[in-house]
Coordinates of C-alpha atoms and ligand atoms in Angstrom, one line a residue:
M257 CA 31.4 -28.1 127.4
T258 CA 29.6 -27.2 124.9
S259 CA 26.0 -27.0 125.4
Q260 CA 25.9 -28.2 121.9
S261 CA 25.9 -31.9 120.3
T262 CA 28.1 -32.3 117.3
A263 CA 24.7 -33.6 115.7
S264 CA 22.9 -29.8 115.9
L265 CA 26.0 -28.7 114.0
G266 CA 24.8 -28.1 110.5
Q267 CA 25.5 -31.4 109.4
T268 CA 22.8 -33.0 107.3
E269 CA 22.2 -36.1 105.6
E270 CA 22.3 -34.5 102.3
E271 CA 23.9 -31.5 102.0
P272 CA 21.9 -28.5 100.1
K273 CA 23.6 -27.1 97.0
P274 CA 24.8 -23.5 97.1
D275 CA 23.6 -21.2 95.4
I276 CA 26.8 -19.0 95.5
H277 CA 29.3 -21.4 94.7
F278 CA 33.0 -21.3 95.7
P279 CA 36.1 -23.1 93.9
E280 CA 36.7 -26.1 95.3
D281 CA 39.6 -25.7 96.5
F282 CA 39.2 -22.2 98.6
V283 CA 40.1 -22.3 102.0
W284 CA 37.0 -22.4 104.9
G285 CA 38.8 -21.3 108.1
V286 CA 38.2 -19.6 111.3
A287 CA 40.6 -17.8 113.0
T288 CA 41.7 -16.1 116.5
A289 CA 44.9 -14.9 118.3
S290 CA 47.1 -16.2 121.4
F291 CA 46.7 -13.1 123.8
Q292 CA 43.2 -12.9 123.0
I293 CA 42.3 -16.8 123.9
E294 CA 44.8 -18.3 125.7
G295 CA 44.4 -17.0 129.3
A296 CA 47.3 -19.1 131.4
T297 CA 49.7 -15.5 131.1
T298 CA 51.8 -16.8 134.0
E299 CA 51.9 -20.2 133.4
D300 CA 55.0 -23.0 132.2
G301 CA 57.2 -19.5 132.3
R302 CA 55.7 -17.5 129.9
G303 CA 56.9 -13.6 130.1
P304 CA 54.8 -10.7 130.5
S305 CA 53.9 -9.2 126.8
I306 CA 52.9 -5.3 126.5
W307 CA 49.8 -6.3 126.3
D308 CA 50.0 -7.6 130.0
T309 CA 51.5 -4.4 131.1
F310 CA 48.9 -2.4 129.4
C311 CA 46.1 -4.1 131.2
A312 CA 47.6 -3.8 134.6
T313 CA 47.8 0.3 133.8
P314 CA 44.8 1.5 135.4
G315 CA 42.4 2.9 132.8
K316 CA 43.9 1.6 129.6
V317 CA 41.5 -1.4 128.8
E318 CA 37.9 -1.2 129.6
N319 CA 36.6 -2.9 132.9
G320 CA 39.9 -3.3 134.0
D321 CA 40.3 -6.5 131.9
T322 CA 43.5 -8.6 131.6
G323 CA 44.2 -11.5 129.4
D324 CA 43.1 -13.8 131.8
P325 CA 40.9 -16.1 131.9
A326 CA 40.0 -15.3 128.4
C327 CA 39.2 -18.5 126.9
D328 CA 41.5 -20.7 128.8
H329 CA 42.1 -22.4 125.7
Y330 CA 45.6 -22.9 126.6
H331 CA 44.0 -25.5 128.9
R332 CA 40.9 -26.3 126.9
Y333 CA 42.1 -26.5 123.7
R334 CA 41.6 -29.7 122.5
D335 CA 37.5 -29.1 122.9
D336 CA 38.1 -25.9 120.8
V337 CA 39.4 -28.2 117.9
A338 CA 37.1 -30.3 118.3
L339 CA 34.3 -28.0 118.0
M340 CA 36.4 -26.8 114.4
R341 CA 36.0 -30.1 113.9
D342 CA 32.5 -30.7 114.1
L343 CA 32.0 -27.5 112.6
G344 CA 33.4 -29.0 109.6
V345 CA 36.3 -25.9 109.0
G346 CA 39.0 -26.2 106.7
A347 CA 41.9 -24.5 108.2
Y348 CA 42.5 -22.8 111.6
R349 CA 44.2 -19.8 111.5
F350 CA 45.8 -18.7 115.1
S351 CA 49.1 -16.8 116.8
I352 CA 52.2 -17.8 118.5
A353 CA 52.9 -16.0 121.9
W354 CA 56.2 -14.5 121.4
P355 CA 56.4 -14.1 125.1
R356 CA 55.6 -18.5 125.6
I357 CA 58.8 -19.1 123.5
Q358 CA 61.0 -16.6 124.3
P359 CA 60.2 -14.5 128.2
E360 CA 62.8 -12.0 127.4
G361 CA 62.3 -11.6 123.7
K362 CA 65.6 -13.3 122.7
G363 CA 67.9 -15.8 123.8
K364 CA 67.2 -19.9 124.5
P365 CA 63.8 -21.1 123.6
L366 CA 61.2 -22.1 126.4
E367 CA 60.8 -25.9 125.9
A368 CA 56.9 -25.5 127.6
G369 CA 55.9 -22.8 124.9
L370 CA 57.1 -24.8 122.3
D371 CA 55.4 -27.5 123.2
F372 CA 52.2 -26.2 123.6
Y373 CA 52.3 -25.5 120.1
D374 CA 53.6 -28.6 119.2
R375 CA 50.7 -30.2 120.9
L376 CA 48.2 -27.5 119.5
V377 CA 49.5 -28.0 116.0
D378 CA 49.3 -32.5 116.3
C379 CA 45.4 -31.9 117.6
V380 CA 44.5 -29.3 115.0
L381 CA 46.4 -31.7 112.4
E382 CA 44.4 -34.7 113.8
A383 CA 41.6 -33.2 113.2
G384 CA 42.0 -33.1 109.8
I385 CA 42.3 -29.1 109.9
D386 CA 45.6 -27.1 108.0
P387 CA 47.3 -25.1 110.7
W388 CA 48.1 -21.4 109.3
P389 CA 50.0 -19.6 112.4
T390 CA 50.6 -16.1 112.4
L391 CA 53.8 -15.4 114.4
Y392 CA 53.3 -11.7 115.6
H393 CA 49.8 -10.9 116.8
W394 CA 50.9 -7.8 119.0
D395 CA 51.9 -9.7 122.4
L396 CA 55.8 -8.3 121.9
P397 CA 57.8 -9.3 124.9
Q398 CA 57.6 -6.2 127.4
A399 CA 61.1 -7.0 127.9
L400 CA 62.0 -5.9 124.1
E401 CA 59.4 -2.9 124.8
D402 CA 61.7 -1.8 127.4
E403 CA 64.9 -1.7 125.1
G404 CA 62.4 0.5 122.8
G405 CA 60.0 -1.5 121.2
W406 CA 59.5 -1.9 117.7
P407 CA 60.8 1.8 117.0
N408 CA 63.9 0.1 117.6
R409 CA 65.6 -1.2 114.5
D410 CA 66.7 -4.1 116.9
T411 CA 63.6 -5.6 117.2
A412 CA 63.0 -6.7 114.0
K413 CA 66.4 -8.7 114.4
R414 CA 64.7 -10.4 117.3
F415 CA 61.8 -11.3 115.6
A416 CA 63.7 -13.2 112.9
D417 CA 65.9 -14.9 115.2
Y418 CA 62.2 -16.3 117.0
A419 CA 60.5 -16.5 113.8
E420 CA 64.0 -19.0 113.3
I421 CA 62.9 -21.0 116.4
V422 CA 59.0 -21.8 115.8
Y423 CA 59.4 -23.0 112.4
S424 CA 62.5 -25.1 113.4
R425 CA 60.3 -26.6 115.3
L426 CA 56.9 -26.7 113.6
G427 CA 58.0 -26.1 109.9
D428 CA 57.6 -30.0 109.2
R429 CA 53.8 -29.9 109.9
I430 CA 53.2 -26.5 108.5
T431 CA 52.8 -25.2 105.1
H432 CA 51.0 -21.5 105.5
W433 CA 53.0 -19.1 107.6
N434 CA 52.1 -15.2 108.2
T435 CA 54.5 -13.6 109.9
L436 CA 52.9 -10.6 111.3
N437 CA 49.1 -9.4 112.1
E438 CA 48.2 -5.7 111.0
P439 CA 50.6 -3.9 111.2
W440 CA 49.3 -1.1 111.6
C441 CA 47.5 -1.7 114.5
S442 CA 50.8 -2.1 115.9
A443 CA 52.2 1.0 114.7
F444 CA 50.0 3.4 114.7
L445 CA 47.7 2.4 117.6
G446 CA 50.4 1.2 119.9
Y447 CA 53.0 4.0 119.2
A448 CA 51.0 6.9 117.7
S449 CA 47.6 7.1 118.9
G450 CA 48.5 5.1 122.1
V451 CA 44.7 3.0 122.5
H452 CA 46.9 -0.1 122.2
A453 CA 49.8 -1.8 123.9
P454 CA 52.4 0.0 124.4
G455 CA 50.5 3.2 124.6
R456 CA 52.9 5.3 123.4
R457 CA 51.9 8.8 121.9
E458 CA 54.9 9.3 119.3
P459 CA 54.4 10.4 115.8
A460 CA 57.8 10.0 114.5
A461 CA 58.6 6.4 116.5
A462 CA 55.4 4.9 115.0
L463 CA 57.0 5.6 111.4
A464 CA 59.6 3.6 112.5
A465 CA 57.6 0.7 114.1
A466 CA 55.9 0.5 111.0
H467 CA 59.4 0.1 109.0
H468 CA 60.6 -2.2 111.9
L469 CA 57.8 -4.1 111.8
M470 CA 57.8 -4.9 107.6
L471 CA 62.1 -5.1 108.1
G472 CA 61.0 -7.8 111.0
H473 CA 58.5 -9.6 108.2
G474 CA 61.3 -9.7 105.6
L475 CA 64.1 -10.8 107.5
A476 CA 61.8 -13.8 109.3
A477 CA 60.7 -14.5 105.6
N478 CA 63.8 -15.0 104.2
A479 CA 65.0 -17.2 107.5
I480 CA 61.9 -19.4 107.1
R481 CA 62.5 -20.0 103.3
E482 CA 66.3 -20.5 103.9
L483 CA 65.1 -23.0 106.6
G484 CA 62.3 -24.7 104.8
R485 CA 64.9 -25.2 101.7
Q486 CA 67.3 -26.7 103.9
A487 CA 64.8 -29.3 105.3
G488 CA 63.3 -29.6 101.6
H489 CA 59.8 -28.3 102.5
A490 CA 57.8 -25.9 100.6
P491 CA 57.0 -22.9 103.3
K492 CA 54.4 -20.2 101.9
V493 CA 55.2 -17.1 103.7
G494 CA 52.7 -14.1 104.2
I495 CA 51.8 -10.9 105.8
V496 CA 47.9 -9.9 107.1
H497 CA 47.0 -6.7 106.7
N498 CA 44.3 -4.6 107.9
Q499 CA 43.3 -3.5 104.3
T500 CA 40.2 -1.1 103.6
T501 CA 38.7 1.3 101.4
V502 CA 39.2 5.0 102.8
R503 CA 36.2 7.1 100.9
P504 CA 36.0 11.1 100.4
Y505 CA 32.9 11.8 102.1
T506 CA 32.3 14.5 99.5
D507 CA 33.7 15.2 96.1
S508 CA 35.2 18.1 97.3
E509 CA 39.1 18.6 96.7
A510 CA 39.5 18.8 100.5
D511 CA 37.5 15.6 101.0
R512 CA 39.8 13.7 98.2
D513 CA 43.1 15.0 99.7
A514 CA 42.1 13.6 103.1
A515 CA 40.9 9.7 101.7
R516 CA 44.1 9.9 99.4
R517 CA 46.3 11.1 103.1
I518 CA 44.6 8.1 104.7
D519 CA 44.8 5.8 102.0
A520 CA 48.8 5.9 102.0
L521 CA 49.0 5.8 105.9
R522 CA 46.5 3.1 106.1
N523 CA 47.2 1.0 103.1
R524 CA 50.2 2.2 100.5
I525 CA 52.5 2.8 103.7
F526 CA 52.6 -0.9 103.6
T527 CA 51.7 -2.6 100.6
E528 CA 54.0 -0.2 98.2
P529 CA 57.0 -1.5 100.3
L530 CA 55.9 -4.9 100.8
V531 CA 55.2 -5.4 97.1
K532 CA 57.1 -3.1 94.9
G533 CA 60.1 -2.3 97.7
R534 CA 59.7 1.5 97.7
Y535 CA 57.7 4.2 99.9
P536 CA 54.9 5.9 98.3
E537 CA 56.0 9.5 97.4
D538 CA 53.3 11.4 98.7
L539 CA 53.4 9.5 102.1
L540 CA 56.7 10.7 102.4
A541 CA 55.8 14.2 101.5
D542 CA 52.7 14.2 103.9
V543 CA 54.9 12.9 106.7
S544 CA 58.2 15.4 106.5
G545 CA 57.5 17.4 109.0
I546 CA 57.4 14.3 111.2
S547 CA 60.2 12.1 110.2
D548 CA 63.0 12.1 107.5
Y549 CA 62.9 8.3 107.1
G550 CA 66.1 8.4 108.4
F551 CA 65.4 5.0 109.8
V552 CA 65.4 3.2 106.1
K553 CA 68.8 1.9 105.9
D554 CA 70.8 0.8 102.6
G555 CA 68.9 -2.9 101.8
D556 CA 66.2 -2.4 104.5
L557 CA 63.5 -2.1 101.0
E558 CA 65.2 -5.2 99.6
I559 CA 64.5 -7.0 102.4
I560 CA 61.0 -5.9 103.0
S561 CA 60.2 -6.2 99.5
T562 CA 60.9 -10.4 99.3
P563 CA 58.1 -12.0 97.2
L564 CA 55.0 -12.9 99.1
D565 CA 53.8 -16.3 98.6
M566 CA 50.1 -14.7 99.9
M567 CA 48.9 -11.2 101.7
G568 CA 46.2 -11.8 104.3
V569 CA 43.2 -9.1 104.0
N570 CA 41.4 -8.3 107.2
F571 CA 38.2 -6.5 106.6
Y572 CA 35.6 -5.3 108.7
N573 CA 34.4 -1.9 107.1
P574 CA 35.2 1.0 104.7
S575 CA 35.6 4.3 106.3
W576 CA 34.9 8.0 105.1
V577 CA 37.1 10.9 106.0
S578 CA 37.0 14.2 105.4
G579 CA 39.2 17.4 105.6
N580 CA 36.6 19.2 107.0
R581 CA 36.6 19.2 110.6
E582 CA 33.4 19.8 111.2
N583 CA 31.9 16.8 109.4
G584 CA 33.4 14.7 112.3
G585 CA 32.2 14.0 115.4
S586 CA 29.1 11.8 115.9
D587 CA 28.4 9.8 118.9
R588 CA 28.2 6.5 117.2
L589 CA 31.8 6.7 115.7
P590 CA 34.6 4.7 117.7
S591 CA 36.8 6.9 119.8
E592 CA 38.7 10.1 117.9
D593 CA 41.8 8.2 119.2
Y594 CA 40.9 5.4 116.2
S595 CA 42.1 8.1 113.7
P596 CA 45.3 7.9 112.5
S597 CA 47.1 10.9 113.7
V598 CA 50.4 11.1 112.2
G599 CA 50.5 14.1 109.5
S600 CA 46.6 14.1 109.5
E601 CA 45.5 16.2 112.1
H602 CA 43.0 17.8 110.2
V603 CA 41.4 14.8 108.7
V604 CA 38.2 13.5 110.8
D605 CA 36.2 10.2 110.4
V606 CA 32.8 11.0 109.0
D607 CA 29.9 9.2 109.9
P608 CA 28.0 8.2 107.1
G609 CA 24.7 7.0 108.7
L610 CA 24.7 3.6 107.8
P611 CA 23.9 0.6 110.2
V612 CA 26.8 -0.3 112.6
T613 CA 28.0 -3.4 114.1
A614 CA 28.2 -2.7 118.4
M615 CA 31.9 -1.9 117.6
G616 CA 30.0 1.6 115.8
W617 CA 31.8 0.0 112.7
P618 CA 29.7 1.0 109.3
I619 CA 28.6 -2.1 107.6
D620 CA 29.0 -1.8 104.0
A621 CA 30.1 -5.3 102.2
S622 CA 30.7 -3.3 99.2
G623 CA 34.3 -2.0 100.7
M624 CA 35.1 -5.6 101.1
Y625 CA 34.6 -6.1 97.2
D626 CA 36.2 -2.2 96.6
T627 CA 39.3 -3.6 98.8
L628 CA 39.8 -6.8 97.2
T629 CA 39.3 -5.9 93.4
R630 CA 41.8 -2.3 94.0
L631 CA 44.6 -4.5 95.7
A632 CA 44.3 -6.9 92.7
N633 CA 44.3 -4.3 90.3
D634 CA 47.3 -2.7 92.3
Y635 CA 49.5 -5.6 92.6
P636 CA 48.5 -8.1 90.1
G637 CA 49.4 -11.8 90.3
L638 CA 49.4 -11.7 94.6
T639 CA 47.8 -14.2 96.0
L640 CA 45.1 -12.9 98.4
Y641 CA 43.1 -14.5 101.8
V642 CA 40.5 -13.2 103.8
T643 CA 42.3 -13.6 106.9
E644 CA 39.7 -12.2 109.1
N645 CA 36.1 -10.6 108.6
G646 CA 33.1 -10.6 111.3
A647 CA 31.3 -8.3 113.3
A648 CA 30.8 -7.8 117.3
F649 CA 27.0 -7.6 118.0
D650 CA 25.6 -8.0 122.0
D651 CA 24.8 -11.5 122.0
K652 CA 22.9 -13.1 125.0
V653 CA 22.7 -16.8 125.4
V654 CA 18.7 -17.8 125.6
D655 CA 17.7 -21.1 126.4
G656 CA 21.1 -22.6 125.4
A657 CA 21.0 -20.8 121.8
V658 CA 22.4 -17.5 120.2
H659 CA 20.1 -16.1 118.1
D660 CA 22.8 -13.8 116.3
T661 CA 20.7 -13.1 112.6
E662 CA 22.9 -9.4 112.3
R663 CA 26.1 -11.5 112.4
I664 CA 24.6 -14.3 109.9
A665 CA 23.2 -11.5 107.8
Y666 CA 26.8 -9.4 107.8
L667 CA 28.8 -12.7 107.2
D668 CA 26.3 -13.5 104.4
A669 CA 26.6 -10.0 102.5
H670 CA 30.6 -9.9 102.9
L671 CA 31.1 -13.6 101.5
R672 CA 28.7 -12.6 98.7
A673 CA 31.1 -9.7 98.7
V674 CA 34.2 -12.2 98.4
H675 CA 32.5 -14.2 95.7
A676 CA 32.1 -11.1 93.6
A677 CA 35.5 -10.1 93.9
I678 CA 36.5 -13.4 92.9
E679 CA 34.5 -13.7 89.3
A680 CA 35.6 -10.5 89.0
G681 CA 38.9 -12.2 88.5
V682 CA 40.8 -11.5 91.5
P683 CA 42.7 -14.1 93.2
L684 CA 41.6 -14.9 96.5
K685 CA 41.9 -18.4 97.7
G686 CA 40.1 -18.2 101.3
Y687 CA 38.4 -16.9 103.8
F688 CA 38.7 -16.9 107.7
A689 CA 35.9 -16.2 110.2
W690 CA 36.7 -13.7 113.1
S691 CA 36.3 -15.1 115.4
L692 CA 35.8 -18.9 115.9
L693 CA 35.5 -17.8 120.0
D694 CA 34.2 -14.5 122.2
N695 CA 37.7 -13.4 123.1
F696 CA 39.1 -10.4 124.5
E697 CA 38.7 -7.5 122.3
W698 CA 41.8 -5.6 123.6
A699 CA 41.3 -2.1 125.2
L700 CA 37.7 -2.5 124.8
G701 CA 38.1 -6.0 127.2
Y702 CA 35.5 -8.7 127.3
G703 CA 32.6 -6.2 126.3
K704 CA 32.5 -6.8 122.4
R705 CA 31.8 -10.2 121.4
F706 CA 33.0 -11.2 117.5
G707 CA 32.6 -15.0 117.8
I708 CA 30.6 -17.5 115.9
V709 CA 30.6 -19.8 119.3
H710 CA 29.9 -17.8 122.6
V711 CA 32.1 -18.2 125.6
D712 CA 30.8 -17.7 129.2
Y713 CA 34.1 -16.7 130.5
E714 CA 32.9 -17.6 134.2
S715 CA 31.9 -21.0 133.2
Q716 CA 33.9 -21.3 130.1
V717 CA 30.9 -23.1 128.6
R718 CA 30.7 -22.7 125.0
T719 CA 27.8 -22.1 122.6
V720 CA 27.9 -22.0 119.1
K721 CA 25.8 -19.2 117.9
D722 CA 23.5 -19.2 114.7
S723 CA 26.2 -17.5 112.7
G724 CA 28.3 -20.5 113.9
L725 CA 25.7 -23.0 112.3
W726 CA 25.2 -21.0 109.4
Y727 CA 28.9 -20.7 109.0
S728 CA 29.2 -24.7 109.3
R729 CA 26.7 -25.3 106.4
V730 CA 28.2 -22.8 104.1
V731 CA 31.7 -24.8 104.6
R732 CA 30.2 -28.1 104.1
A733 CA 28.3 -26.8 100.9
G734 CA 31.5 -24.8 99.7
G735 CA 29.3 -22.0 99.5
I736 CA 26.1 -19.9 100.2
V737 CA 22.8 -21.6 100.2
G738 CA 19.5 -19.9 99.8
Q739 CA 18.8 -16.3 99.9
Q740 CA 19.5 -13.5 102.9
Ligands
IFM882 O1 40.0 -8.5 117.6 C1 41.1 -8.0 116.5 C2 42.1 -8.6 116.1 O2 42.7 -9.2 116.8 C3 42.6 -8.0 114.6 N1 41.4 -7.6 113.5 C4 40.4 -7.0 114.2 C5 39.6 -7.7 115.2 C6 38.5 -7.3 115.6 O3 39.2 -5.5 116.2

C-alpha cells in the first residue's frame, strides 16, 4: 500500500534532542476531512451532499473532479491509520460526513454510516492515537440545502440533532469534539462569492448563514455537554475557525479602514458572538445596507456564546488589503472571487510580493504569530489549538520519494512561530498538520496537493513525502531538531 517501510519513517534508535522544544503535553496531530478523502460517495446509503451536487455542475470544479475516488479512505482507513501510527502522531483530526449518518439531513440515522465511524474510531484508538472529530466540514446533506440551507434557521436545529446522534454513538470514546470547520468558508464562499457549494451569490443570505452556523454550533455544543453529563463523560467542545491577520497595504486611512472591514467580516463576525455574545458594532454598520440582522432572535447570542473549551485556528497566510482598487489585480493572487464580497466591494486583496505556495498564497509565518497572540490578547484564557496548517506545492514522486523541501521550510517556519507564540504566553496546546494525505481541494479538485503523504489517485499508492518524514521526527522529538 505505501511505498515506504515503517523503518524509514523517521524512527531512529536514539531520538535526537530538539533545539526548539514544545511542552511535554503538546498535542501533535494531522488533519483530514470526510469529503476530501473518503470517496465511496454513493456507498452504504450515503445521501448526496451539496458538494456532490456542486461537483456534478459543469464548470464548478476544476477538471470536472468529484468526491470519487478521493483517497478511497472509506475502504483504506486501516492502512491510513497504520501510516499515522508509523509517523508517530498523537491525534487525528477527521470529520464526520453528515450525509452518511442522515442521508436526508434529518430523521432516523443510518446504521452503516455510524458503523463506519465506530470502526474508524476504534482503529484510531487501537493505534494509540486520540480521535478528534469535527462534526461538519462542509458536506451539508443536499436535502437540507433544498430547504434553504444554512440561511434557513431550521438547519441549525437539524445540526444539533445530528450532533446528538453522533455523540450518543461515539461519545464514550472521544474527548475532543469540534462542531464546525471554518464557518467563514461555509457562509461566504458558499453563499456570497459562490465559489464553494452550494454556489449561491446572495450576500444577505451569507450573513444569515454565518449566524445560523454559529447557532448550530451553540445548540450542538449544549447537546453534547448535556449527553456527556448524563453519561458521566467530560467532553471538551470547540469550533474551528480560519482566523487570520489582515494587514493594511499602506498606512493610508483607506487601507486601514479596508483592513478593519475585512477583519470584521473574516474574524470578529465569529469570535465576538462566540466568545462575548455580541456582534461587532462596526460590522453591523458596514453591512447595514445588506441586512438588518433580523435573523438574530432572542436568546440566540446566549446559545452561541456557550463557553468554549477550546478554539481551533486554521492558519495558512495573512492577507493584505487596500481600499484603493488600483492596488489589486496581480496574476499571482487567487481568483478575486475568494475575496469577501459582502459590504466590502471597494476592498481589494493586494499582492505583497512574497514567495507563494501553489495556491498563490503568500508565505509569511509572522502571520501565524500575530494571529495567535492577537486571539490570546482579545480573549484571555481561551485555549487554542492550531487545527490546520500546511501548504500546497507541485509535488512529484521520483524514484519512490517526494523531495518537498519547500513544504518542510513552510512547516518549520510556522512551527517556530507557534513556539514563539507559546513562549509569549499564548495558551496553545497542540498543532495539526494539514493534511495527512493529498486530497480533494474543493473547487480546485485534485490538482493542489497539501499532504505530507503523496497519493496517486489511480493506484491509490501512498508515498510519505520528505515533509512527512520530517514531521515524524519533530513529533517524536517533541520539537524541531536542527536549523532550517
Ligand atoms: O483543504 C482545506 C480544508 O478543507 C479547510 N482549510 C483549508 C484547507 C486548504 O485550503
